[in-house]
CSV table of C-alpha atoms and ligand atoms in Angstrom, one decimal:
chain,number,residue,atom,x,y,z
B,1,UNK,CA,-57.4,-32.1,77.3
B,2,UNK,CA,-59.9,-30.0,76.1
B,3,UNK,CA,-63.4,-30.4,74.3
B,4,UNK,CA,-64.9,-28.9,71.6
B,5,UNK,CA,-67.6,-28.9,69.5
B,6,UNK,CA,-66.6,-27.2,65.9
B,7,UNK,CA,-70.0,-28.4,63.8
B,8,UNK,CA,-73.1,-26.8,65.2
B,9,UNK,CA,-76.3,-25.4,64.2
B,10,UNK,CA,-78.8,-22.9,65.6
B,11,UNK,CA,-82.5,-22.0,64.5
B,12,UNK,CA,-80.9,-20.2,62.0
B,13,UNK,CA,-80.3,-23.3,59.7
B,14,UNK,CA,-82.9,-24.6,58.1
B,15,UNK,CA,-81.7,-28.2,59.9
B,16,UNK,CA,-81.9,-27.2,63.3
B,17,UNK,CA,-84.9,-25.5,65.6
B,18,UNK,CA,-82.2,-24.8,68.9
B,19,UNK,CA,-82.2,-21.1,70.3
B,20,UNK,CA,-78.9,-19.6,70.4
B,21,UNK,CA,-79.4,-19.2,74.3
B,22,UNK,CA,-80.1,-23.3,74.7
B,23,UNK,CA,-76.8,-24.5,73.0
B,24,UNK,CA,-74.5,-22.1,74.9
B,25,UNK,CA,-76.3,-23.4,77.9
B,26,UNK,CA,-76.2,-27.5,76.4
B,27,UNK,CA,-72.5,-27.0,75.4
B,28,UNK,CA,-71.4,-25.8,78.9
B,29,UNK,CA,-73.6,-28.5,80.6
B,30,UNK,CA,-72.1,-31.3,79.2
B,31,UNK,CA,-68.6,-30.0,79.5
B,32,UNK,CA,-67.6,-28.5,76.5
B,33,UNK,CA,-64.5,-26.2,76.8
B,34,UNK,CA,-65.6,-24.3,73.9
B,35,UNK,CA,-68.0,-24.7,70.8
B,36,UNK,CA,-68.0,-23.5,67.2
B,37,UNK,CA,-71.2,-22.1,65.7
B,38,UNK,CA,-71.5,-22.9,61.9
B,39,UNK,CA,-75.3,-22.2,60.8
B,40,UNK,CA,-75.6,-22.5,57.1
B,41,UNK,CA,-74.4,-19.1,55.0
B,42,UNK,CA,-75.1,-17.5,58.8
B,43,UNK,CA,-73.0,-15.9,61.5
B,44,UNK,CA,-75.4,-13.5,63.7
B,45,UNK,CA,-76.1,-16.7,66.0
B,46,UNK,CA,-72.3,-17.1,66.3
B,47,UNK,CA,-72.3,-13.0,67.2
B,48,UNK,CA,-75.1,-13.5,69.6
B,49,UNK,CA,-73.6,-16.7,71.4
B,50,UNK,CA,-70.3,-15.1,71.6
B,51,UNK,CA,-72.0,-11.7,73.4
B,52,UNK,CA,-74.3,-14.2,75.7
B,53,UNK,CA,-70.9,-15.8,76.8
B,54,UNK,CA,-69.7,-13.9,80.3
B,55,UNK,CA,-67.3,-17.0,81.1
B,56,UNK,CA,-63.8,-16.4,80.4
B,57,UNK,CA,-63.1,-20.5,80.3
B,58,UNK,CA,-65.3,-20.8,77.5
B,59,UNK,CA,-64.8,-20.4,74.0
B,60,UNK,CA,-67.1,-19.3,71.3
B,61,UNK,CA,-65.8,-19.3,68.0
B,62,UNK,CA,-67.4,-17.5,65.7
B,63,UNK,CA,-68.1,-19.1,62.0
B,64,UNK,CA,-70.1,-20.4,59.2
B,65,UNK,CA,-71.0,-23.4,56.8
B,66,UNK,CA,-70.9,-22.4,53.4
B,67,UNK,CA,-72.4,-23.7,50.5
B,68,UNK,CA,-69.5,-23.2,48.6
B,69,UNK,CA,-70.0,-24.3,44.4
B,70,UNK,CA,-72.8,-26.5,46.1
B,71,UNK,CA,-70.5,-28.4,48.8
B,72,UNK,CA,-69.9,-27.8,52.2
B,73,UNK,CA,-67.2,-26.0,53.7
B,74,UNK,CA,-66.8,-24.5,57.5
B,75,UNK,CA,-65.1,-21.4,58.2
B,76,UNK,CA,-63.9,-20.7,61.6
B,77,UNK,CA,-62.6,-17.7,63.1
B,78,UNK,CA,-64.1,-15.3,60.6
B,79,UNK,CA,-65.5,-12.2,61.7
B,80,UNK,CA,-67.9,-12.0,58.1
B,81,UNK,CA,-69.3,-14.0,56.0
B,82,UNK,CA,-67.3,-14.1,52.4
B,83,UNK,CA,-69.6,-12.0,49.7
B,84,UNK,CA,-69.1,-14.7,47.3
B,85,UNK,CA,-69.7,-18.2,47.6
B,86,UNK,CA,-67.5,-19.7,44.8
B,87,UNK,CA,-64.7,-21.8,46.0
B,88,UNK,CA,-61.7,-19.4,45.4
B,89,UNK,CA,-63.6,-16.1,46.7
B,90,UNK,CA,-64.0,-18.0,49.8
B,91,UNK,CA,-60.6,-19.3,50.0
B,92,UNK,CA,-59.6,-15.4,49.8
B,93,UNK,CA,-62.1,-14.3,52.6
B,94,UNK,CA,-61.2,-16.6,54.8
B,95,UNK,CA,-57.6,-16.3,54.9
B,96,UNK,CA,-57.6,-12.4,54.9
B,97,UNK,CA,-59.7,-12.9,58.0
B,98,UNK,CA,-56.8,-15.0,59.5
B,99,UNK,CA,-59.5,-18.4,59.7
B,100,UNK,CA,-59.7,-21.7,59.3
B,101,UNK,CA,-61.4,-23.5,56.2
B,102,UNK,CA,-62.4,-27.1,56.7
B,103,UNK,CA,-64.6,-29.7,54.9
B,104,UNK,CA,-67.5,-30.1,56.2
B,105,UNK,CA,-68.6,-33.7,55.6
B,106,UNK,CA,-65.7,-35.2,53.5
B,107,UNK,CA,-66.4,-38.8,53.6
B,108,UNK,CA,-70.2,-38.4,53.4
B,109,UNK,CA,-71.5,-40.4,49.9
B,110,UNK,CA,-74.4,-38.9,50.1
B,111,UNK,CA,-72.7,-36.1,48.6
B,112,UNK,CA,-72.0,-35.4,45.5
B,113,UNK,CA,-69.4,-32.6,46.6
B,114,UNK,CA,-66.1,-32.6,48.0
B,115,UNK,CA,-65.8,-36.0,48.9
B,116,UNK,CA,-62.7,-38.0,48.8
B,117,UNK,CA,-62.2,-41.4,47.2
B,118,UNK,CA,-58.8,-43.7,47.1
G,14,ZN,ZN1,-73.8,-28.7,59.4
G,15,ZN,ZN1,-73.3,-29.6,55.7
């Protein structure tokens, strides 16, 4: 089986103070086969980790959490950030960049956005 963290932050979100260098080295400590990094409307962390990353066993994927109309949504595997941040803009980015769109906190109430009830 193999581990992965697909949510993180660097210093480049306002929510986080971690330098890109320190979470490649945290993620391969503690066993990680591979890590996602999602700053906030933000990918040159993702292209930094990704160049810092000499081992062939690990796997940095680069992409981004968007505000998207206000919500939350992470983009993996994207290779830019989409120009637009309106839901359907996005949707189009994404997929002519062959990623992956996910909600990024779904069943958070604190959120008004893109959360799902019964
Ligand atoms: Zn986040
Ligand atoms: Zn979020």
């Amino acid at each position: 089986m193999k581990a992965y963290d697909l949510h993180s932050h660097t210093k480049y979100s306002p929510c986080s103070n971690l330098d890109p260098k320190l979470v490649l080295k945290l993620a391969k400590k503690r066993g990680l086969n591979g890590i996602a990094i999602t700053d906030h409307n933000e990918i040159k962390a993702a292209y930094q980790i990704s160049k810092l990353n000499k081992d062939k066993d690990f796997e940095v994927i680069l992409g981004s959490e968007l505000s998207v109309n206000g919500g939350h949504m992470t983009a993996l595997y994207i290779n830019e950030l989409p120009k637009e941040l309106d839901f359907l803009s996005v949707v189009d980015s994404v997929r002519s960049q062959g990623g992956l769109l996910i909600l990024a906190h779904p069943y958070d109430l604190s959120r008004k956005h893109f959360y799902f009830t019964k």
